[in-house]
Amino acid sequence: MPSTAHGTAARTRLTLAGALASLLVAAGVAGGPAARAHEGPAHAKPRTTLADLAQRHGRYFGSATDNPELTDTAYTKTLGDEFDMITPGNGMKWYATEPRQGVFDFTAGDEIVGLARAHHQKIRAHTLVWHSQLPDWLTARTWTADELRAVLKNHIQTEVRHYRGKVYSWDVVNEAFNEDGTYRETVFYKTLGPGYIADALRWAHEADPRAKLYLNDYNIEAVGPKSDAYYALAKELKARHVPLDGIGLQAHLALQYGYPTTLEDNLRRFSRLGLDTALTEVDVRMLLPATEEKLAQQADWYRDLTDACLDVRRCVGITVWDYTDKYSWIPAFFPGEGAALPWDEQLAPKPAYFAIRDALR
Ligand code: 9MR
């Protein structure tokens, strides 16, 4: 088992907390509606949510969501109660927002923005420039640099203008680097060169000067070639006064690959560049079946990554990539893996949920 940042002490604390939680559940005073009896009427909002706890540290606690799930009222109840930041998992992507060239459709994103506003939640908007989930009209042909630059600028500015004043931040460019720190050979990179990133940031800033602009990627939680590439790029962009506000570390973690023990150092070095950081798509998957031991280890990781964010001033918040295993992307993409989120498939909180609360307290 890979050791976590906080090692045995954290695990011992967690085990005790887990044991206590189990006892309380057994006694009918924690977890689920019965548990809430001591906090007020059954089904009442618990006294403190993850968002409340995070706000005491000047942070947010968010969740991704997706349009098809919004008909599940038990699901939307917790989504609306527990979090203060929402990310549309798919609804703001290029395939959804510009399905035909120059024809925009913001229905999916608008639905989520509307729901979030009704619950006084902010939006981390995701994402403007990405090699994946592009519409066919864009991928099916080749473009000259001038053509693609115009297409990209129009896409970014039309979408950012639409959501101007309604979103906290934008993931402007998503997943721009390979694991070895070289640029990913996307259609944008191949046609426009690396300058497409600075252009995208400038265009987005023109369209909504108040939105925080991020570069976002996975496997950049630890210090290593890929996060080094972001560090170098961010430094260069800052030196050139390109409007970049933050780096999003997705944090799609897997128990079998070990905890990124240099996470805190990594967050800190971006802070020193004058940038915000955020954990933007957190999940901690495992090889199924989930056992008590794996769930306890997962809880340790959630606790540790929450601690890491709280320990670095400019780490502004944490978003889980949906909150319940019922709607996790993991089982479909990694067959045989799952159980990655703090709530289980029945929408019951798991040890990870209590570990996050503990770290936030
Ligand atoms: O959660 C998204 C899932 O519903 C989509 O099928 C998938 C397609 O790639 O994209 C998921 O979200 C991704 C996010 O946009 C970028 N980082 C990786 C996420 C998981 O694939």
XYZ file of C-alpha atoms and ligand atoms in Angstrom:
382
model
C 0.000 0.000 0.000
C 1.475 3.368 -0.921
C 2.028 5.613 2.059
C 0.085 8.829 2.268
C 1.411 12.287 3.030
C 0.355 12.042 6.628
C 1.227 8.397 7.154
C 0.253 6.292 10.089
C -1.049 9.050 12.346
C -3.607 10.077 9.750
C -4.637 6.487 9.233
C -5.025 5.926 12.949
C -7.130 9.057 13.293
C -9.198 7.950 10.361
C -9.688 4.452 11.693
C -10.895 5.934 14.979
C -13.137 8.382 13.152
C -14.447 5.549 10.982
C -15.109 3.382 14.028
C -16.917 6.256 15.722
C -18.959 6.926 12.597
C -19.942 3.235 12.441
C -20.969 3.281 16.100
C -23.038 6.398 15.544
C -24.660 4.843 12.498
C -25.421 1.726 14.527
C -26.925 3.945 17.224
C -28.997 5.690 14.572
C -27.465 9.115 15.087
C -25.245 9.546 12.019
C -25.644 9.031 8.284
C -28.982 9.187 6.488
C -32.255 10.755 7.590
C -32.375 9.028 10.984
C -28.977 10.450 11.740
C -30.154 13.945 11.228
C -32.833 13.685 13.886
C -30.494 15.310 16.395
C -29.938 18.212 14.028
C -33.583 19.049 13.495
C -36.598 17.546 11.755
C -36.020 14.466 9.586
C -34.766 15.408 6.106
C -33.804 18.878 7.351
C -30.588 20.364 6.052
C -27.722 19.316 8.311
C -26.187 22.147 10.274
C -22.987 22.282 8.286
C -22.327 21.239 4.718
C -19.000 20.694 2.989
C -19.505 24.144 1.469
C -20.068 25.738 4.911
C -16.960 24.080 6.273
C -14.852 25.047 3.245
C -16.069 28.655 3.391
C -14.673 28.995 6.910
C -11.276 28.574 5.274
C -12.091 30.942 2.419
C -12.396 27.942 0.087
C -15.235 26.355 -1.876
C -16.288 22.730 -2.127
C -17.790 21.793 -5.463
C -19.180 18.964 -7.544
C -19.480 18.295 -11.234
C -22.893 17.341 -12.549
C -24.444 16.424 -15.865
C -27.823 17.148 -17.443
C -29.267 13.602 -17.580
C -28.911 13.297 -13.787
C -30.962 16.362 -13.021
C -34.266 14.459 -13.086
C -33.096 12.439 -10.045
C -34.531 14.511 -7.218
C -32.764 12.669 -4.386
C -29.535 13.394 -6.272
C -30.251 17.069 -6.930
C -31.206 17.597 -3.274
C -27.701 16.801 -2.033
C -26.150 18.521 -5.067
C -28.018 21.687 -4.147
C -27.418 21.468 -0.391
C -23.862 20.335 0.083
C -21.802 22.297 -2.462
C -21.141 25.921 -3.357
C -19.464 25.402 -6.735
C -20.793 23.433 -9.712
C -19.058 22.264 -12.894
C -21.074 21.051 -15.880
C -19.412 17.734 -16.747
C -20.292 17.911 -20.437
C -22.822 20.648 -21.176
C -20.355 23.438 -21.949
C -18.054 21.411 -24.203
C -17.603 22.282 -27.869
C -19.694 19.382 -29.245
C -22.611 20.530 -27.104
C -22.305 24.290 -27.559
C -21.460 24.623 -31.271
C -22.860 21.456 -32.870
C -22.776 23.112 -36.305
C -20.257 25.727 -37.314
C -21.479 29.103 -36.141
C -24.690 27.644 -34.666
C -24.587 27.803 -30.889
C -26.702 25.903 -28.386
C -26.334 26.735 -24.722
C -29.345 24.756 -23.482
C -27.415 22.165 -21.500
C -25.078 24.651 -19.826
C -27.902 27.085 -19.147
C -29.898 24.408 -17.345
C -27.020 23.760 -14.960
C -26.256 27.455 -14.486
C -29.942 28.046 -13.672
C -30.019 25.250 -11.116
C -26.783 26.446 -9.540
C -28.027 30.023 -9.268
C -31.233 28.823 -7.616
C -29.018 27.253 -4.933
C -26.644 30.239 -4.692
C -23.821 28.175 -6.144
C -21.034 29.435 -8.379
C -19.920 27.850 -11.635
C -16.508 26.550 -12.704
C -17.151 26.562 -16.426
C -15.588 23.704 -18.417
C -14.161 23.804 -21.103
C -13.376 25.955 -24.174
C -10.407 24.354 -25.945
C -9.924 20.610 -25.731
C -8.931 17.913 -28.222
C -11.768 15.644 -27.088
C -15.555 15.889 -27.495
C -15.186 18.186 -30.496
C -18.002 18.411 -33.060
C -17.591 16.410 -36.274
C -17.597 19.505 -38.458
C -14.381 20.567 -36.781
C -12.558 17.224 -36.806
C -13.709 15.956 -40.199
C -11.661 18.371 -42.306
C -8.362 20.204 -42.347
C -8.015 23.909 -41.641
C -5.500 26.551 -42.545
C -4.077 28.448 -39.582
C -6.114 31.537 -40.457
C -9.331 29.536 -40.724
C -8.827 27.661 -37.474
C -7.790 30.811 -35.608
C -11.062 32.458 -36.636
C -13.085 29.360 -35.693
C -11.383 29.149 -32.294
C -11.748 32.838 -31.526
C -15.412 32.824 -32.476
C -16.116 29.725 -30.397
C -14.351 31.059 -27.310
C -15.763 34.554 -27.470
C -19.351 33.563 -28.274
C -19.456 31.078 -25.405
C -17.635 33.254 -22.879
C -19.834 36.237 -23.763
C -22.936 34.107 -23.306
C -21.883 33.211 -19.764
C -20.319 36.569 -18.935
C -21.062 37.550 -15.351
C -22.532 34.112 -14.636
C -19.422 32.032 -14.066
C -16.621 32.192 -11.529
C -13.983 30.694 -13.811
C -13.277 29.053 -17.136
C -11.101 26.068 -17.934
C -9.862 27.792 -21.068
C -7.504 25.098 -22.316
C -7.868 21.526 -21.126
C -5.209 18.778 -21.267
C -2.646 20.557 -23.460
C 0.374 18.420 -22.521
C 1.533 14.826 -22.851
C 2.831 12.827 -19.887
C 6.446 13.649 -20.797
C 5.763 17.388 -20.799
C 5.728 17.838 -24.576
C 2.765 19.569 -26.176
C -0.111 17.289 -27.075
C -0.394 17.178 -30.872
C -3.966 18.387 -31.051
C -5.522 19.988 -34.112
C -4.988 23.346 -32.387
C -1.315 22.748 -31.660
C -0.581 21.253 -35.068
C -2.339 24.018 -36.962
C -1.605 27.061 -34.805
C 1.508 26.157 -32.807
C 1.872 26.590 -29.018
C 0.731 30.225 -29.239
C -2.886 29.015 -29.382
C -2.867 28.831 -25.573
C -1.964 32.499 -25.029
C -4.399 33.510 -27.782
C -7.208 31.512 -26.174
C -6.568 33.141 -22.801
C -6.515 36.635 -24.327
C -9.723 36.042 -26.288
C -11.506 34.673 -23.233
C -10.350 37.624 -21.129
C -11.662 40.088 -23.718
C -15.062 38.405 -23.610
C -15.328 38.269 -19.790
C -12.639 40.272 -17.997
C -13.862 39.118 -14.569
C -13.842 35.352 -15.065
C -10.809 33.561 -13.632
C -8.992 31.831 -16.444
C -7.447 28.407 -15.940
C -5.366 25.790 -17.664
C -6.533 22.366 -16.488
C -5.042 18.872 -16.745
C -4.786 15.407 -15.181
C -1.662 13.744 -13.778
C -0.197 17.087 -12.771
C -0.849 16.668 -9.035
C 2.702 15.570 -8.302
C 5.888 17.352 -9.288
C 7.041 15.692 -12.506
C 7.580 16.261 -16.237
C 3.959 17.113 -16.965
C 3.457 19.542 -14.066
C 6.915 20.985 -14.814
C 5.654 21.802 -18.322
C 2.728 23.715 -16.789
C 5.061 25.461 -14.401
C 7.330 26.604 -17.238
C 4.408 27.668 -19.420
C 2.662 29.503 -16.575
C 5.862 31.345 -15.735
C 6.297 32.392 -19.341
C 2.659 33.468 -19.709
C 2.842 35.524 -16.520
C 6.072 37.187 -17.702
C 4.297 38.138 -20.931
C 1.230 39.419 -19.013
C -1.065 36.901 -20.654
C -4.301 36.742 -18.601
C -3.857 33.464 -16.713
C -5.313 33.201 -13.198
C -4.950 29.607 -12.208
C -3.924 26.027 -12.778
C -6.525 23.298 -12.348
C -5.232 19.956 -11.148
C -7.897 17.433 -12.073
C -6.780 14.810 -9.529
C -8.287 11.681 -11.050
C -6.427 9.428 -8.625
C -6.327 5.634 -8.375
C -5.403 3.687 -5.232
C -3.315 1.239 -7.249
C -1.015 3.994 -8.549
C -0.120 5.659 -5.242
C -0.828 9.027 -3.679
C 0.879 12.096 -5.218
C 2.920 12.958 -2.135
C 4.404 16.127 -3.681
C 0.940 17.657 -4.216
C 1.398 20.333 -1.576
C 4.851 21.379 -2.847
C 3.443 21.474 -6.345
C 0.486 23.679 -5.345
C 2.906 25.954 -3.511
C 5.191 26.524 -6.479
C 2.251 27.686 -8.616
C 1.149 30.000 -5.795
C 4.607 31.553 -5.808
C 4.081 32.455 -9.468
C 1.060 34.472 -8.350
C -1.458 31.896 -9.553
C -4.490 30.314 -7.957
C -4.720 26.547 -7.960
C -7.721 24.275 -7.595
C -8.378 20.549 -7.442
C -10.918 20.431 -10.218
C -12.088 16.867 -10.966
C -11.257 14.828 -7.908
C -12.033 11.149 -7.689
C -10.128 8.252 -6.132
C -10.905 5.046 -7.952
C -10.057 1.515 -6.908
C -10.094 -1.987 -8.295
C -13.497 -3.467 -7.515
C -14.818 -4.877 -5.315
C -14.512 -2.086 -2.803
C -13.471 -3.431 0.594
C -13.558 -1.738 3.971
C -9.783 -1.447 3.800
C -9.793 0.189 0.358
C -12.544 2.591 1.390
C -10.494 3.534 4.469
C -7.436 4.159 2.310
C -9.542 6.193 -0.092
C -10.778 8.254 2.849
C -7.146 8.907 3.836
C -6.444 10.215 0.341
C -9.473 12.501 0.339
C -8.398 13.785 3.738
C -4.818 14.304 2.595
C -5.717 16.148 -0.597
C -8.119 18.378 1.338
C -5.383 19.105 3.880
C -2.951 19.901 1.054
C -5.323 22.444 -0.464
C -6.043 24.045 2.918
C -2.328 24.308 3.642
C -1.602 26.354 0.514
C -3.082 29.826 0.593
C -3.846 30.148 -3.094
C -5.494 26.748 -3.451
C -8.994 28.161 -3.772
C -11.150 25.048 -3.665
C -11.880 21.438 -4.412
C -14.366 19.947 -6.869
C -15.272 16.252 -6.992
C -16.060 14.823 -10.434
C -19.648 14.300 -9.416
C -20.298 13.387 -5.813
C -21.872 9.926 -6.009
C -20.711 6.606 -7.437
C -24.143 6.449 -9.069
C -23.023 8.983 -11.676
C -19.258 8.507 -11.805
C -17.565 8.323 -15.221
C -15.093 5.708 -13.943
C -16.851 2.332 -14.463
C -17.536 3.090 -18.130
C -13.950 4.200 -18.849
C -12.023 1.807 -16.576
C -13.874 -1.520 -16.527
C -13.420 -3.264 -13.172
C -12.709 0.006 -11.358
C -14.996 2.393 -9.523
C -16.297 3.408 -6.080
C -14.318 6.616 -6.622
C -16.507 9.268 -4.989
C -17.418 10.292 -1.413
C -21.040 9.113 -1.689
C -21.984 5.567 -2.736
C -24.445 4.476 -5.427
C -27.330 4.764 -2.959
C -26.306 8.367 -2.246
C -25.098 7.432 1.250
C -21.927 9.127 2.508
C -18.832 6.920 2.588
C -15.783 7.102 4.886
C -14.278 9.543 2.358
C -17.090 12.010 3.050
C -16.418 11.948 6.791
C -12.677 12.271 6.169
C -13.226 15.404 4.058
C -15.419 16.886 6.803
C -12.742 16.069 9.325
C -10.052 17.796 7.277
C -12.266 20.852 6.829
C -13.054 21.123 10.540
O -17.373 13.386 -17.077
C -17.207 13.414 -18.477
C -17.866 12.196 -19.089
O -19.254 12.222 -18.869
C -17.544 12.148 -20.558
O -18.074 10.967 -21.107
C -16.040 12.204 -20.730
C -15.605 12.136 -22.169
O -14.214 12.205 -22.260
O -15.557 13.403 -20.177
C -15.737 13.424 -18.799
O -15.097 14.511 -18.230
C -13.696 14.639 -18.460
C -13.365 16.104 -18.337
O -14.135 16.841 -19.250
C -11.892 16.368 -18.586
N -11.084 15.551 -17.731
C -11.365 14.135 -17.740
C -12.840 13.906 -17.426
C -13.137 12.413 -17.365
O -12.981 11.829 -18.623
